[in-house]
Amino acid sequence: MSKRLTGLICALALFLSLSGCAAPPKEATSQIFAMDTFMTLTVYGKGIETSAEAALDQMEDYIYALENALSVTREASDIHKINTAGGESVEVGYAAAGLLDGALELCEQTGGALDVTLYPVVKAWGFTTGENRVPGQEELAALKDRVGYSAVELDGQTVTLPAGMELDLGAVAKGYTGYQLAVLLKELGFSSACLSLGGNVQTIGAKPNGDPWRVGVQDPESGNALAIVDVIDKAVVTSGNYQRYFKENGQIYGHIIDPDTLSPADSGLASVTIVADKGLYCDGLSTALFVMGLEEATHFWRQHRDFEAVFIGEDGAVTITAGLEGSFSLASGYENREVTILE
Ligand code: AMP
Ligand code: MG
């Protein structure tokens, strides 16, 4: 299985202090591997009673705790408990219940393009196990009855899932985590940070000098930064089949599944980047709009208009939503790429 782990990168332009100006706020950075992703956490300044280093320690503990609760492959996780309960109700923690609640709402809102019950299908294609294979049509048809988010019952922190069905919150967990970390940092009194969780970037406030964060959008083909989106206090989340895929007989099979066909989404898009306030919304939509394809995704955006998006087609065509017009720029080497702006 191929994996590109570079993801989105916060362009952490060095804070240049002019001679005679006040010293720049102190920066603390840590890099960890969690949730199958390399994460870079950068925090500036000092909290109310917490140093940036202490905040990083708290964030790392929080990430590992969320990973333990939400991972589909960890046997002690809430999700694993739900998946192995054989139809019995399971009491889960605050994080799993909160994330599932938000995710189910997004499944509904996206007309099922996002579906948190695809785990039997994800496994059939060998994603998460690392042993990729192309399942036959009969095998996929037999999985149809084991998929469908509307069968998930959530009552407070109690989850009931019909026997044979299995949850996978992989499409939303990192976006949720980024946002929860932003809430934690703000509670601790920090107002400037950039958290890069693979394809999920969560920014807190602006850069220490007041400028927006410059978040790179990757060229799905080369892995270089194709464009930059300037944001303050927002999440920027990208989904793309290039992030995880396998090749068989010259054909590429990506990890984002179309719930209608139970096969890798083949909508003509190479990546979708969503910019909005909340990471869970961004993460759920980046996956769902990738499944929908450009036309349906455009319709969805026009109906909602509470997020912005960058779509990169398999042919390299770049399309952005109107709200990004002032904050989107092509990166060096891509200046001649045509950009369509959706109104
Ligand atoms: P993301 O990288 O956020 O787009 O999430 C992709 C991951 O979510 C995959 O690796 C699967 O584990 C899972 N997944 C794949 N397709 C879907 C889908 N249509 N709805 C929900 N989860 C999905
Ligand atoms: Mg997602």
Coordinates of C-alpha atoms and ligand atoms in Angstrom, one line a residue:
M1 CA 0.0 0.0 0.0
S2 CA 1.4 3.4 -0.9
K3 CA 1.0 6.2 1.5
R4 CA 2.0 9.8 1.2
L5 CA 2.5 11.2 4.6
T6 CA 3.4 14.7 3.8
G7 CA -0.2 15.9 3.7
L8 CA -0.9 19.6 4.2
I9 CA 1.9 21.6 5.6
C10 CA 1.5 24.8 7.5
A11 CA 3.9 27.2 5.9
L12 CA 5.4 28.3 9.1
A13 CA 7.3 31.3 7.8
L14 CA 9.8 32.3 10.3
F15 CA 8.9 35.1 12.5
L16 CA 11.3 37.9 11.5
S17 CA 11.9 40.3 14.3
L18 CA 13.1 43.7 13.1
S19 CA 15.9 45.0 15.2
G20 CA 14.6 47.0 18.1
C21 CA 11.2 45.3 18.0
A22 CA 9.9 43.1 20.8
A23 CA 11.2 39.6 20.8
P24 CA 8.9 37.2 19.0
P25 CA 6.7 34.9 21.1
K26 CA 8.4 31.6 21.9
E27 CA 7.5 28.7 19.7
A28 CA 7.3 25.0 20.7
T29 CA 6.9 22.2 18.3
S30 CA 6.5 18.5 18.6
Q31 CA 6.2 15.7 16.0
I32 CA 4.4 12.5 16.8
F33 CA 3.0 9.5 14.9
A34 CA -0.6 8.7 15.9
M35 CA -3.8 7.7 14.1
D36 CA -1.6 6.3 11.4
T37 CA -0.4 9.8 10.6
F38 CA 2.7 12.0 11.2
M39 CA 1.5 15.0 13.2
T40 CA 3.3 18.3 13.7
L41 CA 2.0 20.5 16.5
T42 CA 3.3 24.1 16.8
V43 CA 2.2 26.4 19.6
Y44 CA 3.3 30.0 20.1
G45 CA 3.4 32.1 23.2
K46 CA 2.4 31.2 26.7
G47 CA -1.0 30.2 28.1
I48 CA -2.6 31.5 31.3
E49 CA -0.7 29.1 33.5
T50 CA 0.8 26.8 31.0
S51 CA 4.0 26.9 28.9
A52 CA 3.8 25.9 25.3
E53 CA 5.8 22.8 26.1
A54 CA 3.4 21.7 28.8
A55 CA 0.5 22.4 26.4
L56 CA 2.2 20.1 23.8
D57 CA 2.4 17.3 26.4
Q58 CA -1.3 17.7 27.2
M59 CA -2.1 17.6 23.6
E60 CA -0.1 14.5 23.0
D61 CA -1.8 12.7 25.9
Y62 CA -5.2 13.8 24.5
I63 CA -4.4 12.5 21.0
Y64 CA -3.3 9.1 22.3
A65 CA -6.5 8.9 24.5
L66 CA -8.7 9.8 21.5
E67 CA -6.8 7.2 19.3
N68 CA -7.4 4.6 22.0
A69 CA -11.1 5.4 22.1
L70 CA -11.7 5.8 18.3
S71 CA -9.4 3.4 16.5
V72 CA -11.3 0.7 14.6
T73 CA -8.3 -1.7 14.9
R74 CA -7.5 -1.3 18.7
E75 CA -9.2 -4.0 20.7
A76 CA -9.8 -1.8 23.7
S77 CA -11.4 1.0 21.7
D78 CA -15.1 2.0 22.0
I79 CA -15.5 1.4 18.2
H80 CA -14.1 -2.1 18.4
K81 CA -16.5 -2.8 21.3
I82 CA -19.4 -1.6 19.3
N83 CA -18.3 -3.7 16.3
T84 CA -17.9 -6.9 18.3
A85 CA -21.0 -6.6 20.4
G86 CA -23.1 -8.8 18.2
G87 CA -26.1 -6.5 18.2
E88 CA -26.0 -5.7 21.9
S89 CA -26.1 -2.1 23.2
V90 CA -22.7 -0.7 24.2
E91 CA -22.0 2.2 26.6
V92 CA -19.2 4.4 25.1
G93 CA -17.1 7.3 26.2
Y94 CA -17.9 11.0 25.6
A95 CA -15.6 11.3 22.6
A96 CA -16.9 8.3 20.7
A97 CA -20.5 9.3 21.4
G98 CA -19.9 13.0 20.4
L99 CA -18.0 12.1 17.3
L100 CA -20.6 9.5 16.2
D101 CA -23.4 12.0 16.8
G102 CA -21.8 14.6 14.6
A103 CA -20.7 12.0 11.9
L104 CA -24.3 10.5 11.7
E105 CA -25.6 14.0 11.1
L106 CA -23.1 14.5 8.2
C107 CA -24.0 11.1 6.8
E108 CA -27.6 12.3 6.6
Q109 CA -26.7 15.7 5.3
T110 CA -24.6 14.3 2.5
G111 CA -27.3 11.9 1.4
G112 CA -25.1 8.9 2.4
A113 CA -22.0 9.9 0.5
L114 CA -20.4 9.8 3.9
D115 CA -21.3 6.5 5.6
V116 CA -19.7 5.5 8.9
T117 CA -20.7 1.8 8.5
L118 CA -18.4 1.0 5.6
Y119 CA -15.9 -1.0 7.6
P120 CA -16.8 -4.5 6.2
V121 CA -16.2 -3.0 2.7
V122 CA -13.0 -1.2 3.7
K123 CA -11.7 -4.6 5.0
A124 CA -12.9 -6.5 1.9
W125 CA -10.6 -4.2 -0.2
G126 CA -7.8 -4.8 2.3
F127 CA -7.5 -1.2 3.6
T128 CA -6.5 -1.1 7.3
T129 CA -5.1 -4.7 7.0
G130 CA -2.5 -3.7 4.5
E131 CA -3.3 -6.8 2.4
N132 CA -5.0 -5.1 -0.5
R133 CA -7.2 -7.1 -2.9
V134 CA -10.0 -6.6 -5.4
P135 CA -13.1 -8.3 -4.1
G136 CA -15.5 -10.0 -6.6
Q137 CA -18.9 -8.6 -7.5
E138 CA -20.7 -11.4 -5.5
E139 CA -18.6 -10.7 -2.4
L140 CA -19.5 -7.0 -2.6
A141 CA -23.2 -7.7 -3.3
A142 CA -23.2 -9.8 -0.1
L143 CA -21.9 -6.9 1.9
K144 CA -24.8 -4.6 0.9
D145 CA -26.9 -5.7 3.8
R146 CA -24.1 -4.9 6.3
V147 CA -23.8 -1.3 5.3
G148 CA -26.1 1.7 6.0
Y149 CA -25.6 4.4 8.6
S150 CA -29.4 4.8 9.3
A151 CA -29.3 1.4 11.1
V152 CA -27.0 2.9 13.8
E153 CA -28.8 3.8 17.0
L154 CA -27.3 6.4 19.3
D155 CA -29.0 7.3 22.6
G156 CA -26.9 9.5 24.8
Q157 CA -23.7 7.5 25.1
T158 CA -25.4 4.2 24.3
V159 CA -24.8 2.7 20.8
T160 CA -26.6 -0.2 19.2
L161 CA -25.5 -1.6 15.9
P162 CA -27.2 -4.6 14.2
A163 CA -25.0 -7.8 14.3
G164 CA -22.8 -8.0 11.2
M165 CA -22.4 -4.3 10.8
E166 CA -19.2 -2.4 11.7
L167 CA -18.3 1.2 12.2
D168 CA -15.3 3.0 10.9
L169 CA -14.8 6.6 11.9
G170 CA -11.6 7.0 10.0
A171 CA -13.2 9.6 7.7
V172 CA -13.9 12.0 10.5
A173 CA -11.6 11.2 13.5
K174 CA -8.7 13.4 12.7
G175 CA -10.8 16.5 11.9
Y176 CA -12.6 16.0 15.2
T177 CA -9.3 15.5 17.0
G178 CA -7.8 18.7 15.5
Y179 CA -10.8 20.8 16.6
Q180 CA -10.9 19.3 20.1
L181 CA -7.2 20.2 20.4
A182 CA -8.0 23.7 19.3
V183 CA -10.6 23.9 22.1
L184 CA -8.1 22.6 24.6
L185 CA -5.5 25.1 23.6
K186 CA -7.9 28.0 23.8
E187 CA -9.0 26.9 27.2
L188 CA -5.4 26.9 28.3
G189 CA -5.1 30.5 27.0
F190 CA -3.2 30.1 23.7
S191 CA -4.2 32.2 20.8
S192 CA -1.7 31.2 18.1
A193 CA -1.0 27.6 16.9
C194 CA -1.0 25.4 13.9
L195 CA -1.7 21.7 14.2
S196 CA -1.0 19.5 11.2
L197 CA -2.5 16.0 11.4
G198 CA -1.7 14.6 8.1
G199 CA -4.2 15.9 5.6
N200 CA -6.0 17.7 8.4
V201 CA -4.7 21.2 9.4
Q202 CA -6.3 23.0 12.3
T203 CA -5.2 26.6 12.9
I204 CA -5.7 28.5 16.1
G205 CA -5.9 32.3 15.7
A206 CA -3.4 34.0 13.4
K207 CA 0.4 33.8 13.2
P208 CA 2.1 35.6 16.1
N209 CA 2.6 38.6 13.9
G210 CA -1.1 38.8 13.0
D211 CA -0.8 37.4 9.5
P212 CA -2.9 34.5 8.3
W213 CA -1.5 30.9 8.3
R214 CA -0.5 29.8 4.9
V215 CA -1.7 26.2 4.4
G216 CA -0.4 24.3 1.4
V217 CA -2.7 22.2 -0.9
Q218 CA -0.8 19.4 -2.4
D219 CA -0.6 18.5 -6.1
P220 CA -2.1 15.0 -6.0
E221 CA 0.2 14.0 -8.9
S222 CA 3.6 15.2 -7.7
G223 CA 3.1 15.8 -3.9
N224 CA 4.4 19.4 -4.2
A225 CA 2.4 22.3 -2.9
L226 CA 0.1 23.4 -5.8
A227 CA -1.7 26.2 -4.0
I228 CA -1.7 28.1 -0.7
V229 CA -4.8 29.0 1.3
D230 CA -4.5 31.8 3.8
V231 CA -6.6 31.2 6.9
I232 CA -7.2 32.4 10.5
D233 CA -8.7 30.2 13.1
K234 CA -10.0 27.6 10.6
A235 CA -9.6 23.9 9.7
V236 CA -8.3 23.0 6.3
V237 CA -8.8 19.3 5.4
T238 CA -8.0 17.3 2.3
S239 CA -9.2 14.0 1.1
G240 CA -7.7 12.2 -1.9
N241 CA -7.3 8.8 -3.2
Y242 CA -3.6 9.6 -3.7
Q243 CA -3.2 9.6 0.1
R244 CA -3.8 5.8 0.3
Y245 CA -4.2 3.4 -2.6
F246 CA -3.0 0.2 -4.3
K247 CA -2.5 -0.7 -7.9
E248 CA -3.5 -4.0 -9.5
N249 CA -3.3 -4.8 -13.2
G250 CA -2.5 -1.2 -14.0
Q251 CA -5.6 0.0 -12.2
I252 CA -5.5 2.3 -9.2
Y253 CA -7.8 1.6 -6.3
G254 CA -8.1 4.4 -3.7
H255 CA -9.2 4.2 0.0
I256 CA -12.3 6.4 -0.4
I257 CA -15.3 4.1 -1.0
D258 CA -18.5 5.1 -2.9
P259 CA -21.3 3.7 -0.7
D260 CA -23.4 3.1 -3.8
T261 CA -21.0 0.8 -5.5
L262 CA -19.0 -0.4 -2.5
S263 CA -15.9 0.2 -4.6
P264 CA -13.3 3.0 -4.6
A265 CA -14.9 6.3 -5.6
D266 CA -14.3 7.1 -9.2
S267 CA -15.8 10.6 -9.6
G268 CA -13.1 12.3 -11.7
L269 CA -11.7 14.1 -8.7
A270 CA -8.1 13.7 -7.4
S271 CA -8.6 15.7 -4.2
V272 CA -11.0 17.8 -2.3
T273 CA -9.9 20.4 0.3
I274 CA -12.5 21.9 2.6
V275 CA -12.0 25.1 4.6
A276 CA -14.4 25.8 7.5
D277 CA -14.5 26.5 11.2
K278 CA -14.9 23.0 12.5
G279 CA -12.6 20.1 11.7
L280 CA -15.3 17.4 11.9
Y281 CA -17.4 19.2 9.3
C282 CA -14.3 19.7 7.1
D283 CA -13.2 16.1 7.4
G284 CA -16.7 14.6 6.8
L285 CA -17.3 16.8 3.8
S286 CA -13.9 16.3 2.2
T287 CA -14.6 12.6 2.1
A288 CA -18.2 13.0 1.1
L289 CA -17.6 15.6 -1.7
F290 CA -14.8 13.4 -3.1
V291 CA -17.4 10.6 -3.5
M292 CA -19.9 13.0 -5.0
G293 CA -17.7 14.4 -7.7
L294 CA -17.5 18.0 -8.9
E295 CA -21.0 18.5 -10.2
E296 CA -22.9 17.2 -7.2
A297 CA -20.3 18.8 -4.8
T298 CA -20.9 22.2 -6.5
H299 CA -24.7 21.7 -5.9
F300 CA -24.0 20.8 -2.3
W301 CA -21.9 23.9 -1.8
R302 CA -24.5 26.2 -3.3
Q303 CA -27.1 24.8 -1.0
H304 CA -25.0 25.2 2.2
R305 CA -22.4 28.0 1.6
D306 CA -21.0 27.5 5.2
F307 CA -17.7 26.1 3.9
E308 CA -15.2 26.8 1.1
A309 CA -13.5 24.2 -1.1
V310 CA -10.7 23.5 -3.5
F311 CA -11.3 20.7 -6.0
I312 CA -8.5 19.2 -8.1
G313 CA -9.6 17.0 -10.9
E314 CA -7.9 13.9 -12.2
D315 CA -7.0 16.0 -15.2
G316 CA -5.4 18.6 -13.0
A317 CA -8.2 21.1 -13.3
V318 CA -8.5 23.4 -10.3
T319 CA -11.9 24.7 -9.1
I320 CA -12.4 26.9 -6.0
T321 CA -15.5 28.3 -4.3
A322 CA -16.1 32.0 -4.4
G323 CA -15.3 32.7 -0.8
L324 CA -11.7 31.7 -1.3
E325 CA -11.0 34.2 -4.1
G326 CA -9.0 36.6 -1.9
S327 CA -7.2 33.9 0.1
F328 CA -6.2 31.4 -2.5
S329 CA -3.0 31.6 -4.5
L330 CA -1.2 29.2 -6.8
A331 CA 2.2 28.1 -5.5
S332 CA 5.4 28.7 -7.4
G333 CA 5.7 26.5 -10.4
Y334 CA 1.9 26.4 -10.8
E335 CA 1.3 30.0 -11.7
N336 CA -0.1 29.2 -15.1
R337 CA -2.7 26.6 -13.9
E338 CA -6.2 27.8 -14.8
V339 CA -8.5 28.2 -11.9
T340 CA -12.3 28.1 -12.2
I341 CA -14.2 30.0 -9.5
L342 CA -17.6 28.7 -8.6
E343 CA -20.3 31.4 -7.9
Ligands
AMP1 P1 -10.5 10.6 4.6 O1 -9.1 10.4 4.5 O2 -10.9 11.6 5.7 O3 -11.2 11.0 3.3 O4 -11.2 9.3 5.1 C1 -11.0 8.1 4.4 C2 -11.2 6.9 5.3 O5 -12.5 6.8 5.8 C3 -10.9 5.6 4.6 O6 -9.6 5.2 4.8 C4 -11.9 4.6 5.2 O7 -11.4 4.1 6.4 C5 -13.1 5.5 5.5 N1 -14.0 5.7 4.4 C6 -13.8 5.4 3.1 N2 -14.9 5.8 2.3 C7 -15.8 6.3 3.2 C8 -17.1 6.9 3.0 N3 -17.6 7.1 1.8 N4 -17.7 7.3 4.2 C9 -17.1 7.2 5.4 N5 -15.9 6.7 5.6 C10 -15.2 6.2 4.5
MG2 MG -12.5 12.9 5.8

